[in-house]
Coordinates of C-alpha atoms in Angstrom, one line a residue:
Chain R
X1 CA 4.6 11.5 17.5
X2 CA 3.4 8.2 17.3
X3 CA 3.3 5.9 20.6
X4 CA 6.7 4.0 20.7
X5 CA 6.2 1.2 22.9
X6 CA 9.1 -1.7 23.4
X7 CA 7.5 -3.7 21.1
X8 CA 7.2 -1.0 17.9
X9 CA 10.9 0.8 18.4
X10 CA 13.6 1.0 16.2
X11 CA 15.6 -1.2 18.9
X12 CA 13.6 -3.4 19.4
X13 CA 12.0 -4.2 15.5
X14 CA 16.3 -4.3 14.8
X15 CA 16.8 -6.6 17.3
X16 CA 13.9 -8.8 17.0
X17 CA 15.0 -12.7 16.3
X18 CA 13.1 -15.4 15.1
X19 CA 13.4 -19.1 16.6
X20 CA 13.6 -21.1 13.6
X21 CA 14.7 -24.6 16.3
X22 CA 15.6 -25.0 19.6
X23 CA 18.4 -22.0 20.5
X24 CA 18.5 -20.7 16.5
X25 CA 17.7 -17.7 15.6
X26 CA 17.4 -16.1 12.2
X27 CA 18.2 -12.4 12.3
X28 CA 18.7 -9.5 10.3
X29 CA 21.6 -7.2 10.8
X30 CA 20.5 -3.3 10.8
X31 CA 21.8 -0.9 8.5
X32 CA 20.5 1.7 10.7
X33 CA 22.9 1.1 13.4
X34 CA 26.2 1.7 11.4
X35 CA 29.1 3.9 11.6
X36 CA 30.6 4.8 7.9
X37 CA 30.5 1.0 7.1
X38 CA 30.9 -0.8 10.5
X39 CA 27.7 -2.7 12.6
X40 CA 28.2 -0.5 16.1
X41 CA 29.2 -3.1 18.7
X42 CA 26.6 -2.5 21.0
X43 CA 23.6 -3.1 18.6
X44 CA 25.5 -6.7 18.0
X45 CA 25.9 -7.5 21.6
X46 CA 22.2 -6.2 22.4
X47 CA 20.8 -8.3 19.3
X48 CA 22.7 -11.3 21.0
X49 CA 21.2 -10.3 24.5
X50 CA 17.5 -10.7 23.2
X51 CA 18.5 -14.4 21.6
X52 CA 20.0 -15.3 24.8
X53 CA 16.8 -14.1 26.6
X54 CA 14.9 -16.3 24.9
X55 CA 17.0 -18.7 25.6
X56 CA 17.7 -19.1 28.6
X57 CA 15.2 -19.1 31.8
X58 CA 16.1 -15.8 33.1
X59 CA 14.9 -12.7 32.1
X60 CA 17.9 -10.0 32.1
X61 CA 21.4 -10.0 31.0
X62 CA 23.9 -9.8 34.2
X63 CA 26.9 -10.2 33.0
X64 CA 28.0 -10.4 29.7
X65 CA 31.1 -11.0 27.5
X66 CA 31.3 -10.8 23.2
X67 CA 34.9 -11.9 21.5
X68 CA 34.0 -9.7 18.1
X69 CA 35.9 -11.8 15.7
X70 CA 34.9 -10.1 12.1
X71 CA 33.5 -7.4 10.9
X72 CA 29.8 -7.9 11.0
X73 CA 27.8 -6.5 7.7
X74 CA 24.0 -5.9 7.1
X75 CA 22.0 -8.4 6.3
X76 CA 21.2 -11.8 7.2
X77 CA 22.3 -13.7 10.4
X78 CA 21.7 -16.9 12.6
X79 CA 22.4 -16.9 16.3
X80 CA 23.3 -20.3 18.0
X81 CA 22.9 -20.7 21.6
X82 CA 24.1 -23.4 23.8
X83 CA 22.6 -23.2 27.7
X84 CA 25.8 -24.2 29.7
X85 CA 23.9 -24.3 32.8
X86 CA 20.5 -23.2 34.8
X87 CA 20.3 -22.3 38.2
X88 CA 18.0 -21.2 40.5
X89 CA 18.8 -18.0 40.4
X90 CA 20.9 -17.2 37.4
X91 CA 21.5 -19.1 34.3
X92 CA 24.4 -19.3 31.8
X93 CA 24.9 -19.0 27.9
X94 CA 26.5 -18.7 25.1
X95 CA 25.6 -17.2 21.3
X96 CA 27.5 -17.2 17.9
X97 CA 26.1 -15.1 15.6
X98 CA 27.2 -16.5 11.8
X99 CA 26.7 -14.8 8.5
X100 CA 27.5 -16.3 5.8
X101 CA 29.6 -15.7 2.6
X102 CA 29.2 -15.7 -0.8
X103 CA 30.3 -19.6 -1.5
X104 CA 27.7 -19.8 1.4
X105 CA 30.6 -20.4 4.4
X106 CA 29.8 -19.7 7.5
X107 CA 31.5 -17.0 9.2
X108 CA 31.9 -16.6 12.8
X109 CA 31.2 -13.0 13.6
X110 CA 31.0 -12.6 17.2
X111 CA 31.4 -15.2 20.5
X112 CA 29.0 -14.4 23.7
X113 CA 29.2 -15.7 26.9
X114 CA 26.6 -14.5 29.0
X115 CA 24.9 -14.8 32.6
X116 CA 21.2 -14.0 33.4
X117 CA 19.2 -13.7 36.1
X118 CA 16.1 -11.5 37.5
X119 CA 17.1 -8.2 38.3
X120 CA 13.5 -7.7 39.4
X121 CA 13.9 -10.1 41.7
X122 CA 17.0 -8.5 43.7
X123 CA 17.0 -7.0 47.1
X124 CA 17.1 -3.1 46.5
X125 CA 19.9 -2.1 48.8
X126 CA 22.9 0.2 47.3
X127 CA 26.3 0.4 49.4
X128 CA 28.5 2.1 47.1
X129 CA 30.9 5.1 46.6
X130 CA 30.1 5.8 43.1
X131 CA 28.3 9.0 42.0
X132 CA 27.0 10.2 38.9
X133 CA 29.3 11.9 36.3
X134 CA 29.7 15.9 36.8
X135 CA 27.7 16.8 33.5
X136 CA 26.2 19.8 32.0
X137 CA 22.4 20.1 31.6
X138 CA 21.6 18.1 28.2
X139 CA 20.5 21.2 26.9
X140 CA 23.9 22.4 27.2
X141 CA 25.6 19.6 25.3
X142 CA 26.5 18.8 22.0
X143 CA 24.7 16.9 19.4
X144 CA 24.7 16.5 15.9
X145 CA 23.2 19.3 14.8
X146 CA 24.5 22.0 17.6
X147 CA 28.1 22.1 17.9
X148 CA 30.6 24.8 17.6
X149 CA 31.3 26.2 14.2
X150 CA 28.6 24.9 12.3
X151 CA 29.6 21.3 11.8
X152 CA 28.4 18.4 13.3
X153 CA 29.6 17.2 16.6
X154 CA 30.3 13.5 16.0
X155 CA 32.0 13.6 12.7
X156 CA 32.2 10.8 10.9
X157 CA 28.4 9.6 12.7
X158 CA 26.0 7.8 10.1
X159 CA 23.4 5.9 10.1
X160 CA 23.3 5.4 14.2
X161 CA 23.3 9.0 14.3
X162 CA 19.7 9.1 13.5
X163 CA 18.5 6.7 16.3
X164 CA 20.2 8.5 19.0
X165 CA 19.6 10.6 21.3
X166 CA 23.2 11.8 21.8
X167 CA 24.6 14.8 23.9
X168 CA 28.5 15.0 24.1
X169 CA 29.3 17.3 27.4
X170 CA 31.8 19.9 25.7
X171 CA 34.7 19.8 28.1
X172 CA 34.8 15.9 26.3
X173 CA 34.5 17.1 23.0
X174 CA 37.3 19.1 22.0
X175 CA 38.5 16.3 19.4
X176 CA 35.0 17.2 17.3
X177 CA 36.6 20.3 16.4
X178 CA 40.2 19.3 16.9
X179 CA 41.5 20.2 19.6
X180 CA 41.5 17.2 22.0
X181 CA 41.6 17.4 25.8
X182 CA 44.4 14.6 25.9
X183 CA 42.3 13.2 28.6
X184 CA 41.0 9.4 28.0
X185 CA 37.3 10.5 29.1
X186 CA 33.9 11.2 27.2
X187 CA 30.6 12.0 28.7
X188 CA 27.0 12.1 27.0
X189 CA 23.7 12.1 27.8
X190 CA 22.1 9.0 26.2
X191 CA 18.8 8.0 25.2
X192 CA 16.9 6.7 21.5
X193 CA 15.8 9.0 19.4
X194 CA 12.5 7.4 18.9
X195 CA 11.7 8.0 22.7
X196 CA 11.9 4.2 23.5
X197 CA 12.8 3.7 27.7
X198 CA 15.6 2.0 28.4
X199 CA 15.7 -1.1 29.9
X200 CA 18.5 -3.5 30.7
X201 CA 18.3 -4.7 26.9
X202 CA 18.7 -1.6 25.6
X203 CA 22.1 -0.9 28.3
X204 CA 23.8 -3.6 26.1
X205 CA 23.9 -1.0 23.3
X206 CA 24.3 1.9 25.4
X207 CA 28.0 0.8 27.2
X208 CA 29.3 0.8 23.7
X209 CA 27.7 3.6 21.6
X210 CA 29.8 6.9 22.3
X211 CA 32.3 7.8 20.0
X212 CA 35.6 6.0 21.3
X213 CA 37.3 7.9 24.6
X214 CA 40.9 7.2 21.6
X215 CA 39.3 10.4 19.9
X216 CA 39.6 12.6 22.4
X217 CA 43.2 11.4 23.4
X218 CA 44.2 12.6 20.2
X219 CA 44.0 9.1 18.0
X220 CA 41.9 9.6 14.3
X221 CA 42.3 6.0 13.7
X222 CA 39.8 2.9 14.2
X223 CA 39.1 1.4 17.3
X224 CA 38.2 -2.1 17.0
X225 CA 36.2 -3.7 20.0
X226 CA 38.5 -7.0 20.3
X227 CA 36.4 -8.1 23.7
X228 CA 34.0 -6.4 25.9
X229 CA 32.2 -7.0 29.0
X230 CA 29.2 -5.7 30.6
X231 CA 27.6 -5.8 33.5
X232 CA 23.8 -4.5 34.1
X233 CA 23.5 -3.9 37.8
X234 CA 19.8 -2.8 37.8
X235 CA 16.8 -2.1 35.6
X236 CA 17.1 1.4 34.5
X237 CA 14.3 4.1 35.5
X238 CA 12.7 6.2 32.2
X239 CA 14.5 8.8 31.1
X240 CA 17.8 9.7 29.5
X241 CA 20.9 8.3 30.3
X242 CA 24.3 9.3 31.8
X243 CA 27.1 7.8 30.4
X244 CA 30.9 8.6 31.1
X245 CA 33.6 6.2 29.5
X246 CA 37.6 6.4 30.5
X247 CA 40.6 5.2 29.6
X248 CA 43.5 4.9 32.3
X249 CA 45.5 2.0 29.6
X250 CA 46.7 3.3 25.8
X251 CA 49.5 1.2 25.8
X252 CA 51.4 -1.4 22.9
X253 CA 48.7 -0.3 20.6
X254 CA 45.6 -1.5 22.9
X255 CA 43.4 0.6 25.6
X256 CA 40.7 -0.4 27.5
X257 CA 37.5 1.4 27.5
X258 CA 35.4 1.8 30.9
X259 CA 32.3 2.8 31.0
X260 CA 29.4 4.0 33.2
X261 CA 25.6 4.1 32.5
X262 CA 23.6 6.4 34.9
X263 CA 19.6 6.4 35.0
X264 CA 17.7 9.2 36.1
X265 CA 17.4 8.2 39.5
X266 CA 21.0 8.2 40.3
X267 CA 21.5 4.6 39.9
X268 CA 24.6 3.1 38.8
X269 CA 23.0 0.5 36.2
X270 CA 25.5 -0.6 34.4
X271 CA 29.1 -1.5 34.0
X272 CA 31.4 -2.1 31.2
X273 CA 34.9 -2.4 30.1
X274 CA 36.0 -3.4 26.4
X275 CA 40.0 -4.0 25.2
X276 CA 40.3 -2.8 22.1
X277 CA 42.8 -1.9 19.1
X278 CA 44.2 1.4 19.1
X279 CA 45.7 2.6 15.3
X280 CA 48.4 4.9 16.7
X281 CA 48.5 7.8 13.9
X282 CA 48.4 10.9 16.9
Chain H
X1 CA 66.9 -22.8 48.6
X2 CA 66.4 -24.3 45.6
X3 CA 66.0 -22.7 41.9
X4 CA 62.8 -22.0 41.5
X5 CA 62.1 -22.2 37.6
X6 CA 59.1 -21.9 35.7
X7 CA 59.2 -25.4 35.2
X8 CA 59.2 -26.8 39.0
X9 CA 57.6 -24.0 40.9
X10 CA 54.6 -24.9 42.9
X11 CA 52.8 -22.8 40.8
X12 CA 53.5 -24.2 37.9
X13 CA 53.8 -27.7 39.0
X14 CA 50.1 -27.3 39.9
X15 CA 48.6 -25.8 37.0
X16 CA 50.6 -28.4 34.4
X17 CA 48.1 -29.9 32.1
X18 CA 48.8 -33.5 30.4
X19 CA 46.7 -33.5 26.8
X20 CA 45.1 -36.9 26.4
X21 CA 43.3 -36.0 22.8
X22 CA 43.4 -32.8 20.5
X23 CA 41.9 -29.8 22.8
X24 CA 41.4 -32.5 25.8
X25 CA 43.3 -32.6 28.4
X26 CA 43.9 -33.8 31.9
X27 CA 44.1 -31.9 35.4
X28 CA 44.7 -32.4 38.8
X29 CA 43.4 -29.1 41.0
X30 CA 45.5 -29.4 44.1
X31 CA 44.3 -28.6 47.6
X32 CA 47.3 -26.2 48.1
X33 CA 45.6 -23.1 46.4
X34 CA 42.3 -23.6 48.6
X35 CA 40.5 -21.3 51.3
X36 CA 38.9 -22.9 53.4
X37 CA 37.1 -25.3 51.2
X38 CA 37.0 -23.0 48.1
X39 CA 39.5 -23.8 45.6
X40 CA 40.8 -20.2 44.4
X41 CA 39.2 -18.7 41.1
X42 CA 42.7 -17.0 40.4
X43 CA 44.3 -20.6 40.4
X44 CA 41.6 -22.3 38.3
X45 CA 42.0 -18.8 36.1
X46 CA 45.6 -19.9 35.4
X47 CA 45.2 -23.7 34.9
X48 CA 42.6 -22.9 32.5
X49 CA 45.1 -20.4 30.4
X50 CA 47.8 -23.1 30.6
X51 CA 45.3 -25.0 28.6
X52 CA 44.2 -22.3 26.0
X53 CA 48.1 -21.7 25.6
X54 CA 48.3 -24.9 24.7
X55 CA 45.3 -25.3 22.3
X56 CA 46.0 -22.0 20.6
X57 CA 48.7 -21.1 18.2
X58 CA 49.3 -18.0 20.3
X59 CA 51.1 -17.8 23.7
X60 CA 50.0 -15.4 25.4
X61 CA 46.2 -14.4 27.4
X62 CA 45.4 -10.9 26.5
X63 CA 41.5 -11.4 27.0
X64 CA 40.7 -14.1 29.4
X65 CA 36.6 -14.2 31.0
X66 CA 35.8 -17.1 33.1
X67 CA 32.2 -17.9 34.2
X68 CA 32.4 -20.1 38.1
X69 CA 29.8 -22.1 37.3
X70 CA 29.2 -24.7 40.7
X71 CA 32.0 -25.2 43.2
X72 CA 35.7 -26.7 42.5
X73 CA 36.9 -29.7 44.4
X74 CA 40.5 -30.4 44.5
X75 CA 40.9 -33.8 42.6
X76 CA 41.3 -34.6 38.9
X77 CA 39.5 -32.6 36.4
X78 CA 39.3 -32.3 32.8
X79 CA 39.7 -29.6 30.3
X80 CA 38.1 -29.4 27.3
X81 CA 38.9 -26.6 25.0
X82 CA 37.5 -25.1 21.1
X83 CA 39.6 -23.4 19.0
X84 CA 36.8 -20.5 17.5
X85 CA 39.4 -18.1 15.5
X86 CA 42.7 -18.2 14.7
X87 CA 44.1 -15.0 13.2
X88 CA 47.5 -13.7 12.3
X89 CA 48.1 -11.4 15.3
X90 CA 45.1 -12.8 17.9
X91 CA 42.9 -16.4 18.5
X92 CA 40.4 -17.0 20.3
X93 CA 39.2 -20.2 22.2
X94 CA 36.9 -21.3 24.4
X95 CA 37.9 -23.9 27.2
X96 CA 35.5 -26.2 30.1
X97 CA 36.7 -27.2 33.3
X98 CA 34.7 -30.6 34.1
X99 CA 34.9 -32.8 36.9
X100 CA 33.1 -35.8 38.1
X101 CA 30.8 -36.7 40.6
X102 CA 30.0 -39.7 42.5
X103 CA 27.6 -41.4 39.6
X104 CA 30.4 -40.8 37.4
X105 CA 28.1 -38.1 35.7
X106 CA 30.5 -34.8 34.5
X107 CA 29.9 -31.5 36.3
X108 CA 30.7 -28.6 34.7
X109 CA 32.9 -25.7 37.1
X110 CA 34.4 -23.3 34.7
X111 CA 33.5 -21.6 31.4
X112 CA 35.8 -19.8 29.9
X113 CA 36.1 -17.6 26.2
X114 CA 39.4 -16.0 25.9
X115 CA 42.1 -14.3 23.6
X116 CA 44.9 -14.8 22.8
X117 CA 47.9 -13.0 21.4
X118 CA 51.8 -12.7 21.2
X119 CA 52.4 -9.7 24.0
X120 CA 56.0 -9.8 22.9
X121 CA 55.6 -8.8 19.6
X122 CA 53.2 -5.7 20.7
X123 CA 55.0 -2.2 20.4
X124 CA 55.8 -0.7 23.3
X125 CA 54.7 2.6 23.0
X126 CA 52.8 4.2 26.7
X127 CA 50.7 6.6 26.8
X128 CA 48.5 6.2 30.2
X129 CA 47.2 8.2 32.5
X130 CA 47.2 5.3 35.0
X131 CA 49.6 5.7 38.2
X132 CA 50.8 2.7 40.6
X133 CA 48.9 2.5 43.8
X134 CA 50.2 4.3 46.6
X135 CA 51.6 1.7 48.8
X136 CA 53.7 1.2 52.3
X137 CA 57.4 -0.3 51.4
X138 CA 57.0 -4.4 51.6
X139 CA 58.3 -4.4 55.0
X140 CA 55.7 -2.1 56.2
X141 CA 52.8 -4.3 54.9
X142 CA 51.2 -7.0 56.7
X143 CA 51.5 -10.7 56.4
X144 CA 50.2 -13.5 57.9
X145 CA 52.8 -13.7 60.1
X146 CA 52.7 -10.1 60.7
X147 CA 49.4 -8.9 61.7
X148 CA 48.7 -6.4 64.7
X149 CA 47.6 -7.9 68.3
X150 CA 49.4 -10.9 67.6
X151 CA 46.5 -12.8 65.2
X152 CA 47.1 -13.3 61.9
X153 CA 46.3 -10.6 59.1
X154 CA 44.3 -12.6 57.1
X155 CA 41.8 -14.4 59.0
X156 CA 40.9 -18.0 57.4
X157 CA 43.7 -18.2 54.7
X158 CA 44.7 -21.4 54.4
X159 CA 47.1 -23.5 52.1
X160 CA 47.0 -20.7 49.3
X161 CA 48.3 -18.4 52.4
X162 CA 51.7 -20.2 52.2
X163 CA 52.2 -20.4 48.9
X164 CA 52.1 -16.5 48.2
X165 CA 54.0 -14.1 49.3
X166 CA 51.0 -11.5 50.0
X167 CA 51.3 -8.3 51.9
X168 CA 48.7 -6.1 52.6
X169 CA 48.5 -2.2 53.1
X170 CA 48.4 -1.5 56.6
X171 CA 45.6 1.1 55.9
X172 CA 43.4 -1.2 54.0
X173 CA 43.4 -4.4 55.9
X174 CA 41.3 -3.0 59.1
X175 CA 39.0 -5.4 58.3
X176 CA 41.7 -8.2 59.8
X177 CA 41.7 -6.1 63.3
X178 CA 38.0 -5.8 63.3
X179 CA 37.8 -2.3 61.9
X180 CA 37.5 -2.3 58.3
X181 CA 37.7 1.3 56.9
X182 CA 34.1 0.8 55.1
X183 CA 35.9 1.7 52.1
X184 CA 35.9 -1.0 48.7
X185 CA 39.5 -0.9 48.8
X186 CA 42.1 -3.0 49.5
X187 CA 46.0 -2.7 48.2
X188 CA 48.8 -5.7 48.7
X189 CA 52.5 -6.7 47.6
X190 CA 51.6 -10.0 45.7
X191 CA 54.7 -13.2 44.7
X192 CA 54.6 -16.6 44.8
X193 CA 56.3 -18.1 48.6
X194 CA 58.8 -20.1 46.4
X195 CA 60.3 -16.7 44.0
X196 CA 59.0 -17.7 41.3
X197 CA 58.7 -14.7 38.6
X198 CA 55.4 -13.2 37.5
X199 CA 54.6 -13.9 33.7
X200 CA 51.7 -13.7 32.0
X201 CA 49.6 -16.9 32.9
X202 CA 50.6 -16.2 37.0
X203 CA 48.8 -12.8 36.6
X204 CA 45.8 -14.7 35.9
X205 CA 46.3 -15.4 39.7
X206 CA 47.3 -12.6 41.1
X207 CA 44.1 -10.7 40.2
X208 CA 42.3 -12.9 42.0
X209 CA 44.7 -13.5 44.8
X210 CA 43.5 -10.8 47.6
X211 CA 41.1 -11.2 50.1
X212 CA 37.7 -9.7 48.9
X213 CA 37.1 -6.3 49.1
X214 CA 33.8 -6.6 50.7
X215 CA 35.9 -7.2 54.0
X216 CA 36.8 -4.2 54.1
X217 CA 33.5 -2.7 53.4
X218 CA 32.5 -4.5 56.8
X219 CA 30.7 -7.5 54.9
X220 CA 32.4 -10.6 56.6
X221 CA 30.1 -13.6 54.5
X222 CA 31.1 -15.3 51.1
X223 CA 31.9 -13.4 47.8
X224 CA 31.4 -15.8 45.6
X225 CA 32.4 -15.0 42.0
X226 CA 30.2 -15.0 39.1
X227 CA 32.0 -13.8 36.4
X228 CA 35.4 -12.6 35.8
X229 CA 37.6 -11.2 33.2
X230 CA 41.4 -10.2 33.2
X231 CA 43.2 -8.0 30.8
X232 CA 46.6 -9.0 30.5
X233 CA 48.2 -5.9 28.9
X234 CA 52.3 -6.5 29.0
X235 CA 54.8 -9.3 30.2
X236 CA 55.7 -8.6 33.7
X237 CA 59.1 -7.3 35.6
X238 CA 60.6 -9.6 37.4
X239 CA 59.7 -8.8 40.8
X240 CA 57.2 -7.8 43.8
X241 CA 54.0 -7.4 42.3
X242 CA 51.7 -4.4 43.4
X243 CA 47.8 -5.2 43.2
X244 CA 45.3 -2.8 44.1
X245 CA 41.6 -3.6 44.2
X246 CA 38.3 -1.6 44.5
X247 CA 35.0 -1.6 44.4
X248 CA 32.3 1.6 43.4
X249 CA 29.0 -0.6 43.7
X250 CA 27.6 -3.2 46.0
X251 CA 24.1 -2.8 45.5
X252 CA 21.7 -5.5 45.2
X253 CA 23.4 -8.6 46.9
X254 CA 26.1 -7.6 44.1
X255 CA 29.5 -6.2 43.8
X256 CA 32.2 -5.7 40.9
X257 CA 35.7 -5.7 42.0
X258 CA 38.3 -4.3 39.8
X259 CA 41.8 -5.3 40.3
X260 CA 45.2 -3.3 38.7
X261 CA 48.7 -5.4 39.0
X262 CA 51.7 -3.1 38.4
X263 CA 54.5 -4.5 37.8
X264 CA 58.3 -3.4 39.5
X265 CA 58.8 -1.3 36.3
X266 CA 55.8 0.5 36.8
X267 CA 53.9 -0.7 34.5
X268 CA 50.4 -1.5 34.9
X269 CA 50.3 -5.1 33.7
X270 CA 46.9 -6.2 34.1
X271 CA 43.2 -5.4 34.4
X272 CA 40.4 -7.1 35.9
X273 CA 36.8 -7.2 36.9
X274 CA 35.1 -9.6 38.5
X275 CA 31.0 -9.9 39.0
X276 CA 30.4 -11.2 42.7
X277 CA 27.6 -11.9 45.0
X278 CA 27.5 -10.6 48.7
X279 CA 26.1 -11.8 51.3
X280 CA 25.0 -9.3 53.4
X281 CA 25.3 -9.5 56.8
X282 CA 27.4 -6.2 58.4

């Protein structure tokens, strides 16, 4: 297996931008991040995350918030960036990313709104209640190619599929082979396929790339990301990834989706919540 | 006592808006929502959604993130807002709090990128795990007027003390006595002093309204807020208000706190999280 590096991945070649002028970016949307037809949320917002770090002064997202306005399609985009202010510590901005139709309109795909600052740079004290997700060994969870009855684990998985490393914990996973805990939860183990470490880039895909916690509360429908936030508390250590996303909300066709990203040292590194659209069919 | 509409309540009164131009308009932040010094984020959370209501052809904030970019001064302010999307069922805008210093130069305090939908017209259809905080009766909760040893229960509230009718669970404000639990928790009754009726835009304060939860894990310093974003997820009760708020990580001169506002029907009416920075000193 050849050396992946950050600078040779699969992330990072698919989210590599081009400044063209001062805060524009061309870019090329993936079609080896979809799922069936859709450009997974998480590649988008991660894609924006690398504009913005260009950007602006400081290295590392801290906090930050996408409005996805349409559906995004592969191929060709720009990313404007506006720097609303720069601190000492943290700076602010925010991205559009634009394709463009066939009359050659612009389109408005997605809205960011981001802060930055050095997470190197913090002071490395933890004071918190939080602990890890109870999860099974990795070898003991489900992927693609290893669940129950033969058939793949993540139904309906594409493209995306292939770039990650993606272990479902079984009690989470019933709705793969339809019978659904009920429960608004679903853990994984996460990494990229390719072997690439994570870093707090990379966590901007990671809060949103499990199938949707709607699944396993017995929904079949699509879940459109209308807004989510995420914040990346820490740089993460190598190795693979816990995640564990709930759902306390499902309620006048929207639910928020929570979720937790775990490094290997038992660090809490990042934190996300997105409201999104539920299609009630269950 | 006087009706208290939603047209002369202090709250309202104080968060009116007058538009000068298309997507401009003018603000006064009054000095009665302050602590300390600090004009409350809640408060500039909800003069800020007046405005987006205004601007967009929706009424209602569904999706609301606000970046606190340098310090508020009560005194006039301007709002400048951006319609980005308008859909059938959802818009989204973007809105600027300025204000002006001494040179006349404009200082930017808010940023805010927010949706916006009709929460009347949602279906209203539950299915949530989520269950109202257990809380004392209102009687049995501290206010400022109410505290243990004779002092009241929330040290250094000032004018926003006396326009909200806030009372905090005995077992969560030890911090007020001295003896905070260590725990990231705090739960309250939340009104507004003059009756005034929750309704979507005054839940933009109320998640925002406690005192932080870093008191009660024995931090006693500033929490200033970075980032925050509320859910607003149904039309409130009429009613007492209950909020509960917690925090899983403070790590790193960092915290998130999470807020939940439940309504008198039981219904969980809004979500929040909020990015802050700790100084730590216990």
């Amino acid at each position: 297996m050849a050396l992946v590096t950050h600078g040779n991945s699969e992330f990072d070649r698919d989210t590599a931008v081009t400044r063209r002028a001062p805060g524009v970016y061309d870019a090329h949307l993936s079609a080896g991040w979809t799922i069936i037809q859709a450009v997974n949320g998480g590649y988008l917002l991660a894609l924006m995350g690398r504009a913005l770090g260009d950007a602006l002064p400081h290295p590392d997202p801290m906090s930050v918030t996408a409005h996805y306005l349409t559906a995004s399609v592969p191929g060709p985009a720009v990313i404007r960036t506006e720097v609303v202010r720069t601190g000492r510590t943290m700076s602010t901005g925010t991205a559009s990313l634009i394709q463009f139709a066939e009359d050659g309109s612009e389109v408005e795909r997605l809205r960011v709104l981001a802060a930055y600052g050095d997470l190197g740079a913090l002071p490395d004290d933890v004071r918190t209640t939080a602990k890890p997700p109870a999860i099974p060994p990795y070898e003991h969870c489900l992927g693609t190619d290893s669940s129950p009855g033969g058939r793949p684990a993540i139904p309906g998985s594409t493209a995306i599929a292939e770039r990650l490393a993606l272990r479902l914990d079984p009690a989470t996973a019933g709705w793969a082979v339809g019978a659904p805990s009920g429960k608004g939860e679903m853990r994984a183990w996460f990494g990229l396929a390719d072997g690439r470490e994570p870093d707090p880039l990379s966590l901007l895909l990671t809060v949103d790339a499990l199938p949707p916690t709607a699944f396993e509360m017995g929904l079949s429908g699509w879940v459109p990301t209308v807004e989510l936030t995420a914040h990346i508390r820490h740089r993460p250590a190598p190795g693979p990834l816990r995640v564990a996303i709930t759902t306390r909300n499902l309620a006048g066709g929207f639910l928020e989706e929570d979720a937790e990203v775990w490094d290997s040292e038992d660090r809490l590194v990042a934190q996300s919540r997105q409201l999104a659209r539920a299609v009630l069919q269950g």
